[in-house]
Amino acid sequence: MLEAYALGAVPPEEGAHIEEHLSDCLACWEHLSESQRAAALLALAVPLEEPCESLRQRIIAQARQESEPAIETTPRRWRLPRLVAVGATAVVLAAVGALSWSLVETRNLHSDYHDIQHQATANQQQVDLTRQLVSVLMRPDVQTQAMVASGIAAGASASYVWTRDGKLGAIVCHQGLPDLPKGKVYQLWVSCGQTPTNGGTFTAWQGQCQHLVVLECSRPAAVDVSVEPEGGSASPSSEIVLSASPSLPQ
Amino acid sequence: MDYPDLTDEQLMTRLAMRDIRAFEALYDRYGTLVYSTALRVVGDTQLAEDIAQEVFLRIWRRPDHYVPERGRFVTWLLSVARNGAVDQIRTRGRRRRHETAGEDLERELPADEGQDPALMAQLGDERQKVRRALASLPLEQRRVIEMAYYGGYTQQEIAEMLSQPLGTVKTRIRLGMQKLRATLAPEIGGE
């Protein structure tokens, strides 16, 4: 019966009984999972037929039309204090982009109520993050220090940016930070005392990154980035690929 | 950046950032396969194009619906296409005529090497393995599996169409799927 369920060949009422049974049977879940993966492969066996050429044009045109209010491909010009120049521009663009994306996401929601609730929470978090990122970079007392790149990040250009009051910091990667394989993330470590503490995880996109951290001390002895498994580690488990020492004189 | 060289997951990451070129690259990679899957189910070129369009725009609108931890992008994408096509024929009450399915099954699956080079480079070997696995099944098992998956028929409907007892259809589906699982174990495990 699970094989037929995997093929979608059981009516809804029988499907409901199967789902009820699955909730109590781990072995059945595994069996079904394998059957579903086998069934999914069947679509690879279809004879290939070329769609008409206009289909691609229609789909791309519709996607472009729907994305018009979202991020523009070419960067916008922003007037920022010279103090934060390149790094600030990258972060503000990313922040505004994230804000636009969250707004577009909100507009596109047609799912059920719970989906909307979940997305609304995520959007609000994104908006909050955007505000915080911008606040770091627009403040007159912002400090910046180039980070030393090594290992897989060798050649990357990145800065550590923080406010003089020591409350907020941000990692800004301008270019060259490589994408990581599936299941890996970059993780920030902030050393206010002897032991580095978790500063959160982030990923690279087109060689760039932006990551905000709430600081526990104004001038950490070290701000480091390592590569860790998705979800982050309790302590650095691989070599440091980006490093800054904000406590040293500028 | 050379988009055709990016993995599906990398393209989806960029697509989530509203990168239209990533979307174009995904279409170029899988547009033919998605359309062919829909066409195999509905048997109507116009409807298959509508389904393919809806599938790709759905990805553009909600890229978060793909969860990498649950499996490969391509099998997820094709499942979306197949399920969307089955929903269409069920909703519209249109059924592809499978009365000729038995005749088709007497022949080998048609070869299509050489079509769509980009797709063949990406999935050529795997496609051949799946096609061979399907072709190696006893005809009566392959028939009911194809009617279920590509036709969207339930076991009861298949039994009525083939004038076979329901229990016989159930057994054929179970045995056929078990053989497919065994034959395709490396591909399934690679998810």
Coordinates of C-alpha atoms in Angstrom, one line a residue:
Chain A
M1 CA 0.0 0.0 0.0
L2 CA 2.9 2.4 0.7
E3 CA 4.2 1.9 -2.8
A4 CA 0.8 2.9 -4.2
Y5 CA 0.7 5.9 -1.8
A6 CA 4.2 6.9 -3.1
L7 CA 2.8 6.9 -6.6
G8 CA -0.2 8.9 -5.6
A9 CA -2.5 6.0 -6.6
V10 CA -4.7 5.8 -3.5
P11 CA -7.8 7.9 -3.0
P12 CA -7.8 10.6 -0.3
E13 CA -9.7 8.5 2.3
E14 CA -7.2 5.7 2.1
G15 CA -4.4 8.2 2.1
A16 CA -5.6 9.6 5.4
H17 CA -5.6 6.1 7.0
I18 CA -2.0 5.6 5.8
E19 CA -0.9 9.0 7.1
E20 CA -2.4 8.1 10.5
H21 CA -0.5 4.9 10.6
L22 CA 2.7 6.6 9.5
S23 CA 2.6 8.8 12.6
D24 CA 3.3 5.8 14.7
C25 CA 5.6 3.7 12.5
L26 CA 9.1 4.9 11.9
A27 CA 9.9 1.8 9.8
C28 CA 6.9 2.7 7.5
W29 CA 8.2 6.2 7.2
E30 CA 11.6 5.0 6.0
H31 CA 9.9 2.5 3.6
L32 CA 7.7 5.2 2.2
S33 CA 10.6 7.7 1.9
E34 CA 12.5 5.3 -0.3
S35 CA 9.4 4.5 -2.4
Q36 CA 8.8 8.2 -2.9
R37 CA 12.3 8.8 -4.0
A38 CA 12.0 6.0 -6.5
A39 CA 8.7 7.3 -7.7
A40 CA 10.2 10.8 -8.1
L41 CA 12.9 9.4 -10.4
L42 CA 10.2 8.2 -12.8
A43 CA 9.8 11.6 -14.2
L44 CA 13.4 11.4 -15.5
A45 CA 12.3 8.6 -17.8
V46 CA 9.9 10.6 -19.9
P47 CA 10.7 11.1 -23.6
L48 CA 12.0 14.6 -24.2
E49 CA 9.8 17.0 -26.1
E50 CA 10.9 20.5 -26.9
P51 CA 8.4 23.2 -25.8
C52 CA 7.8 26.1 -28.2
E53 CA 10.4 28.8 -28.0
S54 CA 7.9 31.4 -26.9
L55 CA 7.4 29.6 -23.6
R56 CA 10.8 30.6 -22.3
Q57 CA 10.1 34.2 -23.2
R58 CA 6.7 34.2 -21.6
I59 CA 8.0 32.7 -18.3
I60 CA 11.0 35.0 -18.1
A61 CA 8.9 38.1 -19.0
Q62 CA 6.3 37.2 -16.3
A63 CA 9.0 36.7 -13.7
R64 CA 10.6 40.0 -14.5
Q65 CA 7.2 41.7 -14.3
E66 CA 6.5 40.3 -10.9
S67 CA 9.9 41.2 -9.6
E68 CA 9.9 44.9 -10.7
P69 CA 9.4 46.3 -7.2
A70 CA 12.2 44.1 -5.9
I71 CA 15.9 44.6 -5.9
E72 CA 17.4 46.1 -9.0
T73 CA 20.3 44.3 -10.6
T74 CA 22.5 47.4 -10.8
P75 CA 23.4 48.9 -7.5
R76 CA 21.7 52.1 -6.5
R77 CA 23.7 55.2 -5.5
W78 CA 23.7 56.1 -1.9
R79 CA 25.2 59.0 -0.2
L80 CA 27.1 57.9 2.8
P81 CA 29.7 59.4 5.0
R82 CA 33.2 58.9 3.5
L83 CA 34.2 57.2 6.8
V84 CA 32.4 54.0 5.9
A85 CA 32.8 54.2 2.1
V86 CA 32.9 50.8 0.4
G87 CA 31.9 48.6 3.3
A88 CA 29.0 50.8 4.3
T89 CA 27.7 50.8 0.7
A90 CA 27.8 47.1 0.6
V91 CA 26.0 46.7 3.8
V92 CA 23.3 49.3 3.1
L93 CA 22.6 47.8 -0.3
A94 CA 22.3 44.4 1.2
A95 CA 20.1 45.8 4.0
V96 CA 17.8 47.6 1.6
G97 CA 17.8 44.6 -0.6
A98 CA 16.8 42.4 2.3
L99 CA 14.1 44.8 3.2
S100 CA 12.7 44.9 -0.4
W101 CA 12.9 41.1 -0.5
S102 CA 10.9 40.8 2.6
L103 CA 8.3 43.2 1.3
V104 CA 8.0 41.3 -1.9
E105 CA 7.8 38.1 0.0
T106 CA 5.0 39.5 2.0
R107 CA 3.1 40.7 -1.1
N108 CA 3.4 37.3 -2.7
L109 CA 2.0 35.3 0.1
H110 CA -0.9 33.3 -0.9
S111 CA -0.4 30.4 1.5
D112 CA -2.4 29.5 4.5
Y113 CA -2.7 31.6 7.7
H114 CA 0.1 29.8 9.5
D115 CA 2.5 30.3 6.6
I116 CA 1.7 34.0 6.6
Q117 CA 2.2 34.3 10.3
H118 CA 5.5 32.6 10.1
Q119 CA 6.6 34.8 7.2
A120 CA 5.5 37.9 8.9
T121 CA 7.6 37.1 11.9
A122 CA 10.6 36.4 9.6
N123 CA 10.0 39.7 7.7
Q124 CA 9.8 41.7 10.9
Q125 CA 13.1 40.1 12.0
Q126 CA 14.6 41.0 8.6
V127 CA 13.4 44.6 9.0
D128 CA 14.8 44.8 12.5
L129 CA 18.2 43.5 11.2
T130 CA 18.1 46.0 8.4
R131 CA 17.6 48.9 10.8
Q132 CA 20.4 47.7 13.0
L133 CA 22.8 47.2 10.1
V134 CA 22.1 50.7 8.8
S135 CA 22.3 52.1 12.3
V136 CA 25.9 50.8 12.7
L137 CA 27.1 52.2 9.4
M138 CA 25.3 55.6 9.6
R139 CA 26.6 56.5 13.1
P140 CA 29.4 59.1 13.2
D141 CA 31.5 57.1 15.6
V142 CA 31.8 54.0 13.4
Q143 CA 35.2 52.4 13.4
T144 CA 36.5 50.0 10.8
Q145 CA 39.4 47.6 10.5
A146 CA 40.5 45.4 7.5
M147 CA 40.3 41.7 8.3
V148 CA 43.2 39.3 7.5
A149 CA 42.0 36.6 5.1
S150 CA 43.6 33.2 4.9
G151 CA 42.8 29.6 4.0
I152 CA 39.9 29.2 1.7
A153 CA 39.1 32.9 2.1
A154 CA 42.6 33.9 1.0
G155 CA 42.3 36.8 -1.4
A156 CA 38.9 37.9 0.1
S157 CA 38.5 41.6 1.0
A158 CA 36.6 42.1 4.3
S159 CA 36.3 44.6 7.1
Y160 CA 35.1 44.5 10.7
V161 CA 33.0 47.6 11.5
W162 CA 31.8 48.6 15.0
T163 CA 30.4 51.5 16.9
R164 CA 32.6 53.3 19.5
D165 CA 30.1 52.6 22.2
G166 CA 30.9 48.9 21.6
K167 CA 27.3 47.8 21.3
L168 CA 27.2 46.7 17.7
G169 CA 29.6 45.3 15.2
A170 CA 29.4 43.9 11.7
I171 CA 31.4 41.8 9.3
V172 CA 31.4 43.2 5.8
C173 CA 32.9 41.2 3.0
H174 CA 33.5 43.3 -0.1
Q175 CA 34.5 40.6 -2.5
G176 CA 36.1 37.2 -2.9
L177 CA 34.5 35.3 -0.1
P178 CA 33.9 31.9 -1.6
D179 CA 30.6 30.0 -1.4
L180 CA 30.7 27.1 0.9
P181 CA 29.6 23.5 0.1
K182 CA 26.1 22.4 1.2
G183 CA 25.9 21.9 4.9
K184 CA 28.6 24.4 5.8
V185 CA 28.4 28.0 7.0
Y186 CA 30.7 30.8 8.1
Q187 CA 30.6 31.4 11.9
L188 CA 31.7 34.5 13.7
W189 CA 33.7 34.3 17.0
V190 CA 34.1 37.3 19.3
S191 CA 36.8 37.1 22.0
C192 CA 36.1 39.4 24.8
G193 CA 37.8 37.2 27.3
Q194 CA 39.8 34.0 27.1
T195 CA 37.2 32.0 25.2
P196 CA 35.7 33.0 21.9
T197 CA 31.9 33.3 22.0
N198 CA 29.5 32.5 19.2
G199 CA 28.7 35.5 17.1
G200 CA 26.3 33.8 14.8
T201 CA 26.5 32.2 11.3
F202 CA 26.3 33.6 7.8
T203 CA 26.8 32.7 4.2
A204 CA 28.5 34.4 1.3
W205 CA 26.7 35.6 -1.8
Q206 CA 28.5 36.6 -5.0
G207 CA 31.7 36.9 -2.9
Q208 CA 30.1 39.3 -0.4
C209 CA 28.7 39.0 3.1
Q210 CA 27.2 41.1 5.8
H211 CA 26.7 39.9 9.3
L212 CA 25.7 41.9 12.4
V213 CA 26.6 41.0 15.9
V214 CA 25.6 42.5 19.3
L215 CA 28.9 42.9 21.3
E216 CA 29.5 42.0 24.9
C217 CA 32.5 44.2 25.1
S218 CA 33.5 47.4 23.3
R219 CA 36.9 46.3 21.9
P220 CA 37.2 42.5 21.5
A221 CA 40.7 41.1 21.5
A222 CA 39.8 39.2 18.4
V223 CA 37.0 38.9 15.9
D224 CA 37.4 35.7 13.9
V225 CA 35.5 33.7 11.3
S226 CA 35.8 29.9 10.8
V227 CA 33.9 27.4 8.6
E228 CA 31.5 25.3 10.6
P229 CA 28.7 22.8 10.0
E230 CA 25.3 24.2 9.3
G231 CA 23.7 25.4 12.5
G232 CA 27.1 26.5 13.9
S233 CA 29.5 25.0 16.5
A234 CA 30.0 25.5 20.2
S235 CA 33.6 26.5 19.5
P236 CA 35.8 26.9 16.4
S237 CA 36.4 23.5 14.8
S238 CA 38.3 24.5 11.8
E239 CA 41.0 27.1 10.8
I240 CA 40.2 30.8 11.1
V241 CA 39.7 32.2 7.6
L242 CA 39.0 35.9 8.5
S243 CA 40.4 37.7 11.5
A244 CA 40.6 41.2 13.0
S245 CA 42.0 42.6 16.3
P246 CA 39.9 45.6 17.2
S247 CA 41.7 46.1 20.5
L248 CA 44.9 47.0 18.8
P249 CA 45.6 50.7 18.1
Q250 CA 44.2 51.9 14.7
Chain B
M1 CA 30.0 34.5 -13.2
D2 CA 29.2 31.5 -15.4
Y3 CA 25.6 30.5 -14.4
P4 CA 25.5 27.2 -16.3
D5 CA 28.4 26.0 -14.1
L6 CA 26.5 26.6 -10.9
T7 CA 24.8 23.8 -9.0
D8 CA 21.0 23.7 -8.7
E9 CA 21.3 24.7 -5.0
Q10 CA 23.6 27.7 -5.8
L11 CA 21.1 28.8 -8.5
M12 CA 18.3 28.6 -6.0
T13 CA 20.2 30.6 -3.5
R14 CA 20.6 33.4 -6.1
L15 CA 17.1 33.0 -7.3
A16 CA 15.9 33.7 -3.7
M17 CA 17.8 37.0 -3.9
R18 CA 15.7 37.8 -7.0
D19 CA 18.5 37.1 -9.5
I20 CA 16.7 36.7 -12.8
R21 CA 19.7 35.2 -14.5
A22 CA 19.7 32.3 -12.0
F23 CA 16.0 31.8 -12.9
E24 CA 16.9 31.8 -16.6
A25 CA 19.6 29.3 -16.0
L26 CA 17.3 26.9 -14.2
Y27 CA 14.8 27.2 -17.0
D28 CA 17.4 26.5 -19.6
R29 CA 18.5 23.5 -17.6
Y30 CA 15.2 21.9 -16.8
G31 CA 12.5 23.7 -19.0
T32 CA 12.4 20.8 -21.5
L33 CA 12.2 18.1 -18.8
V34 CA 9.5 19.9 -16.8
Y35 CA 7.5 20.5 -20.0
S36 CA 8.0 16.9 -21.1
T37 CA 6.9 15.6 -17.7
A38 CA 3.7 17.6 -17.9
L39 CA 3.1 16.6 -21.5
R40 CA 3.5 12.9 -20.6
V41 CA 0.7 13.3 -18.1
V42 CA -1.8 15.6 -19.8
G43 CA -1.0 14.7 -23.5
D44 CA -1.9 18.3 -24.5
T45 CA 0.9 20.6 -25.6
Q46 CA -0.9 23.8 -24.7
L47 CA -1.9 22.6 -21.2
A48 CA 1.6 21.2 -20.7
E49 CA 3.1 24.6 -21.5
D50 CA 0.6 26.2 -19.0
I51 CA 1.7 23.8 -16.3
A52 CA 5.4 24.3 -17.0
Q53 CA 4.9 28.1 -16.8
E54 CA 3.1 27.7 -13.5
V55 CA 5.8 25.4 -12.1
F56 CA 8.6 27.8 -12.9
L57 CA 6.7 30.9 -11.7
R58 CA 5.9 29.1 -8.5
I59 CA 9.6 28.7 -8.0
W60 CA 10.2 32.3 -8.7
R61 CA 7.5 33.4 -6.3
R62 CA 8.3 31.0 -3.5
P63 CA 11.8 29.6 -3.7
D64 CA 11.6 28.7 0.0
H65 CA 9.2 25.9 -0.9
Y66 CA 12.3 23.9 -1.9
V67 CA 14.0 22.5 1.2
P68 CA 17.4 21.1 0.3
E69 CA 17.4 18.8 3.3
R70 CA 14.4 16.9 1.9
G71 CA 16.1 15.9 -1.4
R72 CA 17.6 16.9 -4.7
F73 CA 16.3 19.9 -6.5
V74 CA 15.6 18.1 -9.8
T75 CA 13.4 15.4 -8.2
W76 CA 11.5 18.0 -6.2
L77 CA 11.0 20.1 -9.3
L78 CA 9.7 17.1 -11.4
S79 CA 7.4 16.1 -8.6
V80 CA 5.9 19.5 -8.6
A81 CA 5.5 19.3 -12.3
R82 CA 4.0 15.8 -12.2
N83 CA 1.6 16.6 -9.3
G84 CA 0.6 19.8 -10.9
A85 CA -0.2 18.0 -14.2
V86 CA -2.2 15.3 -12.4
D87 CA -4.2 18.0 -10.5
Q88 CA -5.0 19.6 -13.8
I89 CA -6.4 16.5 -15.4
R90 CA -8.3 15.6 -12.3
T91 CA -9.8 19.1 -12.0
R92 CA -10.7 19.4 -15.6
G93 CA -11.9 15.8 -15.9
R94 CA -9.6 15.3 -18.8
R95 CA -7.8 12.0 -19.0
R96 CA -5.2 11.0 -21.4
R97 CA -6.2 8.0 -23.3
H98 CA -4.3 5.1 -21.8
E99 CA -6.1 2.5 -23.7
T100 CA -3.2 2.3 -26.1
A101 CA -0.7 2.0 -23.2
G102 CA -0.5 -1.7 -23.7
E103 CA 0.6 -1.3 -27.3
D104 CA 3.3 1.3 -26.3
L105 CA 4.6 -1.1 -23.7
E106 CA 5.5 -3.7 -26.3
R107 CA 8.2 -1.4 -27.6
E108 CA 11.3 -0.3 -25.9
L109 CA 11.3 3.2 -24.4
P110 CA 12.2 5.5 -27.3
A111 CA 15.8 6.6 -27.2
D112 CA 16.4 10.3 -27.0
E113 CA 20.1 10.7 -26.6
G114 CA 21.4 13.8 -28.4
Q115 CA 18.4 15.9 -27.5
D116 CA 19.0 18.9 -25.2
P117 CA 22.7 18.6 -24.7
A118 CA 22.7 20.7 -21.6
L119 CA 20.2 18.4 -19.9
M120 CA 22.0 15.3 -21.1
A121 CA 25.3 16.6 -19.6
Q122 CA 23.6 17.1 -16.3
L123 CA 21.3 14.0 -16.1
G124 CA 22.0 11.8 -19.1
D125 CA 23.4 8.8 -17.2
E126 CA 20.8 8.9 -14.6
R127 CA 18.0 9.2 -17.1
Q128 CA 19.3 6.1 -18.9
K129 CA 19.4 4.2 -15.6
V130 CA 15.9 5.0 -14.8
R131 CA 14.7 4.2 -18.3
R132 CA 16.5 0.9 -18.2
A133 CA 15.1 0.1 -14.8
L134 CA 11.6 0.8 -15.9
A135 CA 12.0 -1.1 -19.2
S136 CA 13.3 -4.1 -17.3
L137 CA 10.1 -4.6 -15.3
P138 CA 7.6 -7.2 -16.5
L139 CA 5.1 -5.5 -18.8
E140 CA 2.1 -5.9 -16.5
Q141 CA 4.0 -4.3 -13.6
R142 CA 5.4 -1.5 -15.7
R143 CA 1.9 -0.8 -17.1
V144 CA 0.3 -0.2 -13.8
I145 CA 3.1 1.9 -12.4
E146 CA 3.1 4.1 -15.5
M147 CA -0.7 4.4 -15.3
A148 CA -0.4 5.4 -11.7
Y149 CA 2.5 7.9 -12.0
Y150 CA 2.0 9.3 -15.4
G151 CA -1.7 8.9 -15.7
G152 CA -2.7 9.9 -12.2
Y153 CA -5.0 7.0 -11.8
T154 CA -5.8 5.3 -8.5
Q155 CA -5.4 1.5 -8.1
Q156 CA -9.2 1.1 -8.3
E157 CA -9.4 3.0 -11.6
I158 CA -6.5 1.0 -13.0
A159 CA -8.2 -2.2 -12.1
E160 CA -11.4 -1.1 -13.8
M161 CA -9.6 0.1 -16.9
L162 CA -7.6 -3.2 -17.3
S163 CA -10.5 -5.4 -16.2
Q164 CA -8.3 -6.9 -13.5
P165 CA -9.1 -7.6 -9.8
L166 CA -8.0 -4.8 -7.5
G167 CA -5.8 -7.2 -5.5
T168 CA -3.9 -8.1 -8.7
V169 CA -3.2 -4.4 -9.5
K170 CA -2.1 -3.8 -5.9
T171 CA 0.3 -6.7 -6.1
R172 CA 1.7 -5.6 -9.4
I173 CA 2.3 -2.1 -8.1
R174 CA 4.0 -3.4 -5.0
L175 CA 6.3 -5.8 -6.8
G176 CA 7.1 -3.4 -9.5
M177 CA 8.0 -0.6 -7.1
Q178 CA 10.1 -3.0 -5.0
K179 CA 12.1 -3.9 -8.1
L180 CA 12.5 -0.3 -9.0
R181 CA 13.7 0.6 -5.5
A182 CA 16.3 -2.2 -5.6
T183 CA 17.5 -1.4 -9.1
L184 CA 17.7 2.3 -8.4
A185 CA 19.1 2.0 -4.9
P186 CA 22.3 4.0 -5.7
E187 CA 20.3 6.9 -7.2
I188 CA 17.8 6.8 -4.3
G189 CA 20.6 6.7 -1.8
G190 CA 22.2 9.6 -3.5
E191 CA 19.4 11.9 -2.5

